[in-house]
Tab-separated table of C-alpha atoms in Angstrom:
chain	number	residue	atom	x	y	z
A	24	MET	CA	14.216	-49.480	49.913
A	25	LYS	CA	16.834	-52.315	50.100
A	26	ASN	CA	18.720	-52.257	46.822
A	27	PHE	CA	19.439	-55.868	45.766
A	28	ILE	CA	21.634	-56.876	42.828
A	29	PHE	CA	20.641	-60.382	41.108
A	30	ILE	CA	23.341	-61.692	38.865
A	31	SER	CA	22.196	-63.963	36.091
A	32	PRO	CA	18.551	-63.722	37.016
A	33	ASN	CA	17.788	-65.548	33.616
A	34	PHE	CA	19.568	-68.509	34.329
A	35	PRO	CA	18.330	-71.025	35.636
A	36	GLU	CA	14.911	-69.941	34.064
A	37	ASN	CA	12.969	-70.423	37.075
A	38	TYR	CA	15.071	-68.115	39.220
A	39	TRP	CA	13.051	-65.113	37.974
A	40	ASN	CA	10.708	-66.199	40.906
A	41	PHE	CA	13.169	-64.946	43.570
A	42	CYS	CA	13.355	-61.653	41.534
A	43	ARG	CA	9.558	-61.317	41.658
A	44	GLU	CA	8.976	-62.205	45.390
A	45	LEU	CA	11.723	-59.627	46.296
A	46	LYS	CA	10.018	-56.951	44.167
A	47	ASN	CA	6.665	-57.798	45.552
A	48	ASN	CA	8.057	-57.167	49.041
A	49	GLY	CA	9.145	-53.675	47.984
A	50	VAL	CA	12.965	-54.529	47.470
A	51	ASN	CA	14.569	-52.549	44.242
A	52	VAL	CA	15.572	-55.515	42.014
A	53	LEU	CA	18.604	-54.779	39.899
A	54	GLY	CA	19.403	-57.719	37.176
A	55	ILE	CA	22.811	-58.047	35.503
A	56	GLY	CA	22.866	-60.554	32.729
A	57	ASP	CA	24.338	-61.787	29.299
A	58	CYS	CA	20.897	-61.955	27.826
A	59	PRO	CA	19.699	-58.841	25.961
A	60	TYR	CA	16.688	-57.231	27.498
A	61	ASP	CA	14.332	-57.877	24.281
A	62	LYS	CA	15.113	-61.847	24.508
A	63	LEU	CA	14.307	-61.711	28.330
A	64	THR	CA	11.064	-63.603	29.378
A	65	ASP	CA	8.094	-61.185	30.046
A	66	ASN	CA	7.967	-62.754	33.584
A	67	LEU	CA	11.562	-61.708	34.247
A	68	LYS	CA	11.135	-58.349	32.718
A	69	GLY	CA	8.344	-57.697	35.158
A	70	SER	CA	10.133	-58.971	38.242
A	71	VAL	CA	13.237	-56.551	37.802
A	72	ASN	CA	12.978	-52.767	38.418
A	73	GLU	CA	15.869	-52.246	36.044
A	74	TYR	CA	18.339	-54.656	34.165
A	75	TYR	CA	21.841	-54.114	32.824
A	76	TYR	CA	22.880	-56.105	29.796
A	77	VAL	CA	26.672	-57.204	29.505
A	78	THR	CA	28.245	-59.016	26.766
A	79	ASN	CA	29.862	-61.489	29.009
A	80	LEU	CA	29.383	-62.311	32.546
A	81	GLU	CA	32.657	-64.102	32.509
A	82	ASN	CA	34.328	-60.328	31.823
A	83	TYR	CA	34.810	-59.173	35.436
A	84	ASP	CA	35.216	-55.678	34.460
A	85	GLU	CA	32.260	-55.176	32.558
A	86	VAL	CA	30.201	-56.780	35.651
A	87	TYR	CA	32.068	-54.483	37.728
A	88	ARG	CA	31.032	-51.422	35.603
A	89	ALA	CA	27.509	-52.442	35.637
A	90	VAL	CA	27.431	-52.795	39.566
A	91	ALA	CA	29.206	-49.334	39.868
A	92	PHE	CA	26.236	-47.859	37.659
A	93	PHE	CA	23.633	-49.104	39.938
A	94	ALA	CA	25.844	-47.970	42.897
A	95	PHE	CA	25.932	-44.536	41.235
A	96	LYS	CA	22.293	-44.136	40.491
A	97	TYR	CA	20.617	-46.181	43.596
A	98	GLY	CA	23.118	-45.693	46.161
A	99	GLU	CA	24.441	-48.295	48.639
A	100	ILE	CA	23.874	-51.552	47.691
A	101	ASP	CA	22.549	-53.830	50.430
A	102	PHE	CA	22.817	-57.492	48.609
A	103	LEU	CA	24.533	-58.739	45.517
A	104	GLU	CA	23.742	-62.578	45.000
A	105	SER	CA	23.343	-64.869	41.982
A	106	ASN	CA	22.232	-68.118	43.930
A	107	ASN	CA	24.228	-69.716	41.380
A	108	GLU	CA	27.433	-72.064	42.066
A	109	TYR	CA	29.088	-71.023	38.900
A	110	TRP	CA	29.210	-67.198	40.056
A	111	LEU	CA	29.753	-67.480	43.741
A	112	GLU	CA	33.532	-66.751	43.570
A	113	ARG	CA	32.364	-63.806	41.280
A	114	ASP	CA	29.761	-62.369	43.745
A	115	ALA	CA	32.270	-62.411	46.920
A	116	TYR	CA	34.827	-60.518	44.777
A	117	LEU	CA	32.103	-58.117	43.855
A	118	ARG	CA	30.928	-57.541	47.315
A	119	THR	CA	34.404	-56.721	48.601
A	120	ALA	CA	34.991	-54.313	45.924
A	121	PHE	CA	31.824	-52.515	46.717
A	122	ASN	CA	31.921	-52.812	50.407
A	123	ILE	CA	28.485	-54.957	50.420
A	124	LYS	CA	28.121	-55.847	53.846
A	125	THR	CA	25.973	-59.044	53.772
A	126	GLY	CA	27.232	-62.224	52.057
A	127	PHE	CA	30.732	-63.995	51.718
A	128	LYS	CA	33.665	-61.757	50.852
A	129	LYS	CA	36.671	-62.837	48.768
A	130	THR	CA	38.619	-63.592	51.975
A	131	ASP	CA	35.623	-66.551	52.631
A	132	VAL	CA	36.184	-67.907	48.843
A	133	LYS	CA	38.557	-71.036	49.833
A	134	LYS	CA	36.332	-72.171	52.521
A	135	ILE	CA	33.072	-72.295	50.619
A	136	LYS	CA	34.730	-73.249	47.187
A	137	PHE	CA	37.406	-75.439	47.760
A	138	LYS	CA	36.732	-78.930	48.662
A	139	SER	CA	39.821	-79.338	50.526
A	140	GLN	CA	39.126	-76.401	52.737
A	141	MET	CA	35.632	-77.344	53.345
A	142	LYS	CA	37.162	-80.370	55.371
A	143	LYS	CA	38.252	-78.235	58.549
A	144	TYR	CA	34.891	-76.600	58.745
A	145	TYR	CA	33.023	-79.887	58.670
A	146	GLN	CA	35.263	-81.280	60.835
A	147	LYS	CA	34.666	-78.202	63.514
A	148	ALA	CA	30.971	-79.060	62.743
A	149	GLY	CA	31.676	-82.703	64.239
A	150	VAL	CA	31.208	-84.537	60.753
A	151	LYS	CA	33.806	-87.034	59.713
A	152	THR	CA	35.437	-86.237	56.217
A	153	ALA	CA	37.206	-88.524	53.656
A	154	ARG	CA	41.130	-88.718	53.793
A	155	TYR	CA	42.338	-86.562	50.995
A	156	TYR	CA	45.504	-85.519	48.792
A	157	VAL	CA	45.549	-82.433	47.028
A	158	VAL	CA	47.201	-83.912	44.045
A	159	LYS	CA	50.541	-82.499	43.150
A	160	THR	CA	52.647	-85.464	41.941
A	161	LEU	CA	52.039	-89.048	40.446
A	162	GLN	CA	54.264	-90.166	43.390
A	163	GLY	CA	52.091	-88.602	45.768
A	164	CYS	CA	49.102	-89.992	44.459
A	165	LEU	CA	50.603	-93.617	44.655
A	166	LYS	CA	51.543	-93.090	48.489
A	167	PHE	CA	48.024	-91.997	49.300
A	168	ILE	CA	46.517	-95.069	47.450
A	169	GLU	CA	48.907	-97.271	49.097
A	170	GLU	CA	47.512	-95.971	52.389
A	171	VAL	CA	43.409	-95.999	51.456
A	172	GLY	CA	43.445	-98.188	48.460
A	173	TYR	CA	41.684	-98.356	44.940
A	174	PRO	CA	39.238	-97.202	44.116
A	175	VAL	CA	39.739	-93.494	44.700
A	176	ILE	CA	37.854	-90.202	43.612
A	177	VAL	CA	39.528	-87.203	41.824
A	178	LYS	CA	37.952	-84.159	41.234
A	179	PRO	CA	38.751	-80.358	40.954
A	180	ASP	CA	39.303	-78.947	44.141
A	181	ASN	CA	37.480	-75.976	43.078
A	182	GLY	CA	34.541	-77.549	40.595
A	183	VAL	CA	31.017	-77.083	39.825
A	184	GLY	CA	28.695	-80.457	40.523
A	185	ALA	CA	30.120	-83.578	39.210
A	186	ALA	CA	32.390	-81.970	36.465
A	187	ASP	CA	35.519	-83.706	35.767
A	188	THR	CA	34.855	-85.974	38.705
A	189	ARG	CA	36.702	-89.395	38.166
A	190	LYS	CA	36.686	-93.046	39.823
A	191	ILE	CA	40.227	-94.395	39.491
A	192	LYS	CA	40.014	-97.947	39.878
A	193	ASN	CA	43.875	-98.904	39.376
A	194	GLU	CA	47.163	-97.501	38.212
A	195	LYS	CA	46.132	-97.450	34.343
A	196	ASP	CA	43.350	-95.129	35.115
A	197	LEU	CA	45.665	-93.127	37.259
A	198	ASN	CA	48.114	-92.383	34.607
A	199	GLU	CA	45.411	-91.818	32.254
A	200	PHE	CA	44.197	-89.102	34.443
A	201	PHE	CA	47.621	-87.381	34.538
A	202	GLU	CA	47.553	-87.714	30.890
A	203	THR	CA	44.307	-85.919	30.452
A	204	LYS	CA	43.774	-83.628	33.323
A	205	HIS	CA	43.385	-79.912	33.105
A	206	ASP	CA	45.632	-77.262	34.302
A	207	VAL	CA	43.600	-76.741	37.777
A	208	SER	CA	44.223	-78.016	41.183
A	209	TYR	CA	42.572	-81.653	41.871
A	210	ILE	CA	41.919	-83.218	45.072
A	211	MET	CA	41.852	-86.963	45.364
A	212	GLU	CA	39.912	-88.885	48.027
A	213	GLU	CA	39.128	-92.116	49.387
A	214	TYR	CA	36.145	-93.812	47.790
A	215	ILE	CA	33.069	-93.625	49.992
A	216	ALA	CA	29.900	-96.089	49.362
A	217	GLY	CA	27.243	-94.051	50.506
A	218	GLU	CA	23.981	-92.378	49.102
A	219	VAL	CA	23.918	-88.796	48.724
A	220	VAL	CA	21.390	-87.200	51.434
A	221	THR	CA	21.357	-83.269	51.746
A	222	TYR	CA	20.566	-80.377	53.956
A	223	ASP	CA	18.617	-77.721	52.387
A	224	ALA	CA	17.769	-74.546	54.271
A	225	ILE	CA	17.438	-70.932	54.229
A	226	ILE	CA	19.471	-69.324	56.838
A	227	ASN	CA	18.474	-65.872	58.514
A	228	SER	CA	21.091	-63.223	59.337
A	229	LYS	CA	21.134	-64.635	62.970
A	230	GLY	CA	22.498	-68.063	61.406
A	231	GLU	CA	18.917	-69.821	61.940
A	232	PRO	CA	16.921	-71.888	59.835
A	233	ILE	CA	13.496	-70.340	58.658
A	234	PHE	CA	13.018	-73.389	56.233
A	235	GLU	CA	14.537	-76.646	56.000
A	236	THR	CA	14.038	-79.652	53.578
A	237	GLY	CA	16.400	-82.096	52.211
A	238	ASN	CA	16.963	-84.437	49.118
A	239	VAL	CA	18.292	-88.032	48.182
A	240	THR	CA	20.226	-89.012	45.470
A	241	PRO	CA	20.398	-93.029	45.272
A	242	ASN	CA	22.724	-93.098	42.276
A	243	SER	CA	26.283	-91.194	41.970
A	244	LEU	CA	26.070	-87.997	39.807
A	245	MET	CA	29.553	-88.992	38.841
A	246	ASP	CA	28.295	-92.126	37.055
A	247	VAL	CA	25.547	-90.220	35.732
A	248	VAL	CA	27.960	-87.814	34.314
A	249	ASN	CA	30.658	-90.375	33.139
A	250	ASP	CA	28.257	-92.986	32.076
A	251	GLY	CA	25.517	-90.981	30.403
A	252	GLY	CA	22.993	-92.570	32.671
A	253	ASN	CA	19.761	-91.243	33.649
A	254	CYS	CA	19.111	-88.975	36.648
A	255	LEU	CA	17.013	-89.309	39.570
A	256	PHE	CA	16.785	-87.626	43.003
A	257	TYR	CA	13.828	-86.820	45.209
A	258	ILE	CA	12.962	-84.255	47.633
A	259	LEU	CA	12.061	-85.842	51.077
A	260	ASN	CA	8.672	-85.437	52.958
A	261	GLU	CA	10.359	-84.533	55.880
A	262	PRO	CA	14.198	-84.156	56.370
A	263	TYR	CA	16.067	-87.052	58.205
A	264	PRO	CA	16.508	-85.811	61.622
A	265	ASP	CA	20.118	-86.868	61.927
A	266	VAL	CA	20.857	-84.735	58.674
A	267	ARG	CA	18.995	-81.912	60.177
A	268	GLU	CA	21.375	-82.301	63.098
A	269	VAL	CA	24.392	-81.946	61.102
A	270	GLY	CA	23.281	-79.765	58.780
A	271	ARG	CA	22.715	-77.132	61.419
A	272	ASN	CA	25.936	-77.687	63.089
A	273	THR	CA	27.648	-77.233	59.473
A	274	VAL	CA	25.624	-73.660	59.381
A	275	LYS	CA	27.325	-72.584	62.606
A	276	ALA	CA	30.678	-74.059	61.595
A	277	PHE	CA	30.748	-72.177	58.431
A	278	ASN	CA	29.297	-68.981	59.807
A	279	VAL	CA	26.424	-69.109	57.009
A	280	LYS	CA	24.126	-65.842	57.463
A	281	SER	CA	21.231	-64.665	55.228
A	282	ARG	CA	21.532	-67.460	52.597
A	283	PHE	CA	19.825	-70.504	50.786
A	284	VAL	CA	22.218	-73.267	51.234
A	285	HIS	CA	22.485	-76.958	49.833
A	286	PHE	CA	25.010	-79.169	52.318
A	287	GLU	CA	25.563	-82.793	50.785
A	288	PHE	CA	26.461	-85.819	53.108
A	289	PHE	CA	26.862	-89.487	52.361
A	290	ARG	CA	24.781	-91.761	54.498
A	291	LEU	CA	27.030	-94.906	54.182
A	292	THR	CA	25.747	-98.206	52.757
A	293	LYS	CA	28.234	-100.543	54.578
A	294	ASP	CA	30.748	-100.431	57.144
A	295	GLN	CA	34.168	-98.808	56.098
A	296	HIS	CA	36.944	-96.959	57.368
A	297	ILE	CA	35.255	-93.804	57.639
A	298	GLY	CA	32.353	-95.085	59.918
A	299	ASN	CA	29.642	-97.476	60.079
A	300	LYS	CA	26.567	-98.427	57.858
A	301	GLY	CA	23.998	-95.635	58.196
A	302	GLU	CA	26.269	-92.838	59.742
A	303	VAL	CA	26.248	-89.811	58.177
A	304	VAL	CA	29.644	-88.440	56.803
A	305	ALA	CA	30.653	-85.033	54.820
A	306	LEU	CA	30.735	-84.593	51.100
A	307	GLU	CA	30.537	-80.785	50.144
A	308	VAL	CA	28.897	-77.644	50.885
A	309	ASN	CA	26.939	-75.574	48.469
A	310	MET	CA	26.176	-71.912	49.628
A	311	ARG	CA	23.300	-71.534	47.094
A	312	PRO	CA	19.754	-73.178	46.339
A	313	SER	CA	19.946	-77.051	45.130
A	314	GLY	CA	20.388	-76.387	41.402
A	315	GLY	CA	18.073	-76.058	38.417
A	316	ILE	CA	14.595	-76.996	39.135
A	317	SER	CA	14.917	-78.045	42.738
A	318	PRO	CA	13.146	-74.927	44.270
A	319	ASP	CA	9.969	-75.643	42.260
A	320	MET	CA	10.180	-79.474	43.475
A	321	MET	CA	10.582	-78.157	47.246
A	322	ASN	CA	7.485	-76.298	46.662
A	323	TYR	CA	5.775	-79.447	45.505
A	324	ALA	CA	7.006	-81.438	48.539
A	325	ASN	CA	6.098	-79.003	51.199
A	326	SER	CA	3.143	-77.254	49.574
A	327	THR	CA	4.880	-73.796	50.149
A	328	ASN	CA	6.761	-71.141	48.323
A	329	VAL	CA	10.590	-71.295	48.830
A	330	TYR	CA	10.834	-68.236	46.576
A	331	LYS	CA	8.742	-66.282	48.810
A	332	ILE	CA	10.531	-67.425	52.006
A	333	TRP	CA	13.869	-66.445	50.575
A	334	ALA	CA	12.552	-63.043	49.766
A	335	ASP	CA	11.012	-62.546	53.256
A	336	MET	CA	14.521	-63.817	54.729
A	337	ILE	CA	16.174	-60.859	52.679
A	338	THR	CA	13.566	-58.459	53.235
A	339	TYR	CA	12.461	-59.030	57.056
A	340	ASP	CA	14.740	-61.698	58.201
A	341	SER	CA	11.856	-64.135	58.935
A	342	THR	CA	8.695	-65.216	57.324
A	343	LEU	CA	4.881	-65.861	57.648
A	344	VAL	CA	4.822	-68.488	54.852
A	345	ALA	CA	3.820	-71.767	56.217
A	346	THR	CA	4.303	-75.397	54.904
A	347	GLY	CA	1.416	-77.305	53.966
A	348	GLU	CA	0.882	-80.903	53.253
A	349	LYS	CA	3.989	-83.117	52.739
A	350	TYR	CA	4.842	-85.060	49.553
A	351	TYR	CA	7.958	-87.123	48.090
A	352	CYS	CA	8.597	-85.038	44.928
A	353	ALA	CA	10.540	-87.054	42.280
A	354	PHE	CA	12.861	-85.781	39.580
A	355	ALA	CA	13.703	-88.201	36.680
A	356	GLY	CA	15.965	-87.134	33.766
A	357	ARG	CA	15.897	-88.882	30.624
A	358	ARG	CA	18.475	-89.120	27.915
A	359	ASP	CA	17.637	-88.306	24.582
A	360	ASN	CA	19.949	-91.288	23.121
A	361	LYS	CA	17.829	-93.802	24.980
A	362	GLU	CA	14.451	-95.524	23.825
A	363	PHE	CA	11.937	-96.141	26.789
A	364	VAL	CA	9.292	-98.354	27.295
A	365	TYR	CA	6.621	-95.649	27.999
A	366	SER	CA	6.213	-92.739	26.004
A	367	GLU	CA	5.669	-89.286	27.507
A	368	GLN	CA	1.777	-89.258	26.877
A	369	ASP	CA	1.896	-92.940	28.832
A	370	ILE	CA	3.527	-91.454	31.784
A	371	ARG	CA	1.112	-88.564	31.832
A	372	ASP	CA	-1.886	-90.859	31.278
A	373	LYS	CA	-0.892	-93.326	34.138
A	374	TYR	CA	0.123	-90.477	36.661
A	375	PRO	CA	-2.522	-87.511	35.662
A	376	GLU	CA	-2.616	-86.351	39.553
A	377	ASN	CA	0.977	-86.649	40.300
A	378	ILE	CA	2.743	-85.210	37.382
A	379	LYS	CA	3.863	-81.630	38.137
A	380	GLN	CA	6.169	-80.669	35.115
A	381	VAL	CA	7.743	-82.228	31.904
A	382	GLY	CA	10.044	-80.411	29.954
A	383	ARG	CA	13.661	-80.037	28.414
A	384	VAL	CA	16.285	-79.519	30.662
A	385	PRO	CA	18.575	-76.358	29.846
A	386	GLU	CA	21.735	-77.435	27.948
A	387	ALA	CA	24.047	-76.346	30.688
A	388	LEU	CA	22.404	-78.850	33.109
A	389	SER	CA	21.808	-81.957	30.901
A	390	ASN	CA	25.216	-83.310	31.311
A	391	THR	CA	24.109	-83.910	34.918
A	392	MET	CA	20.310	-84.056	35.008
A	393	GLY	CA	19.455	-85.782	31.489
A	394	ASN	CA	17.654	-84.250	28.730
A	395	ILE	CA	14.097	-84.424	29.399
A	396	LEU	CA	12.661	-83.890	32.918
A	397	TYR	CA	9.897	-85.607	34.752
A	398	ILE	CA	8.707	-83.975	38.263
A	399	ALA	CA	5.874	-85.465	40.140
A	400	SER	CA	4.692	-85.909	43.576
A	401	PHE	CA	3.793	-88.634	45.864
A	402	LYS	CA	2.168	-89.474	49.163
A	403	THR	CA	4.317	-92.719	49.797
A	404	LYS	CA	7.822	-93.794	49.066
A	405	LYS	CA	6.354	-96.984	47.531
A	406	GLN	CA	4.363	-94.874	44.848
A	407	MET	CA	7.223	-92.918	44.055
A	408	GLU	CA	9.395	-95.930	43.423
A	409	GLU	CA	6.852	-97.115	40.639
A	410	PHE	CA	7.181	-94.220	38.909
A	411	TYR	CA	10.681	-94.299	38.709
A	412	SER	CA	10.429	-97.924	37.222
A	413	ASP	CA	8.031	-96.597	34.805
A	414	VAL	CA	9.761	-93.526	33.537
A	415	LEU	CA	13.336	-95.184	33.367
A	416	GLN	CA	12.557	-98.408	32.253
A	417	VAL	CA	14.218	-98.762	28.655
A	418	LYS	CA	13.442	-101.072	25.590
């Protein structure tokens, strides 16, 4: 029996499904989390063989002791994963400390977490990358801007999502950035006019995809976060062929094995220095599933079960789970501070066959995804666009 340690199985809330499918496959599922056992959902309690409560997942020593306890009790640990961007670095350090043979190790952290380091691997995959400068001095930034022009984008080199990502349009913005920036390393990049498209896949131990899909984010998540806008993105009914090609090449360049991945690209919306309109260029890699509710959306779009496909990859290195009828699956995230033309009941009444989920976004994700989520699936893109217009229309 394989021993699998799942870090933070209680967040996001839907991640208990990964544990359930592993356990159903006969894997010994061992959870480590900062939620007391009696406050776990019944679904999660039934999906792990044992759970170790730590008071603070940020405390490496406490989590280390939890892993050591499981290793002592059950023997060699075969996998340790969180499937969560926030803990990827921690996962790698723990794998190294306990000589867990699967997954990225401490020496891999820079290439999978630092945006400046990702570029060389994207280039190895034959994917163009934006010009950049690792921020050191104001003069260095000005010299870089002299080369690429305003606006520029600046963000933490090792960051999660769109947190602290800023568009700098002039020298006033630049001075304000230096006055307010945190004590972390930042990367400055030329601005790229593009729509975010992704390659999402479950990769086996040979580096081969056993499931592939993709999503599109028409609006910049940076703008959603900074301007408090509504969030929207959708899972495609079929991956774009050119994105699939660059995604597979990126898998090889990063030597990805036995993982769920979410690779982000820009599709250029106009001709610019980096390439021509319609071309696909690099944004960043994420060595985990697309966040939050996205796995459920992949299921709705592909009439499948990605939790089971992922668990099969861990257990058998392949899957017999098929995909079925294809849909566009739309996510719309409303903000609490906005008044909308149509109420929740109006939307439910208009789209009774399409609505899959309505609910509150967890507080930790609301900055990016809004406060109230609406998820629905559609056979055509036109139907989906009408849904977006209705859900996000403000008074």
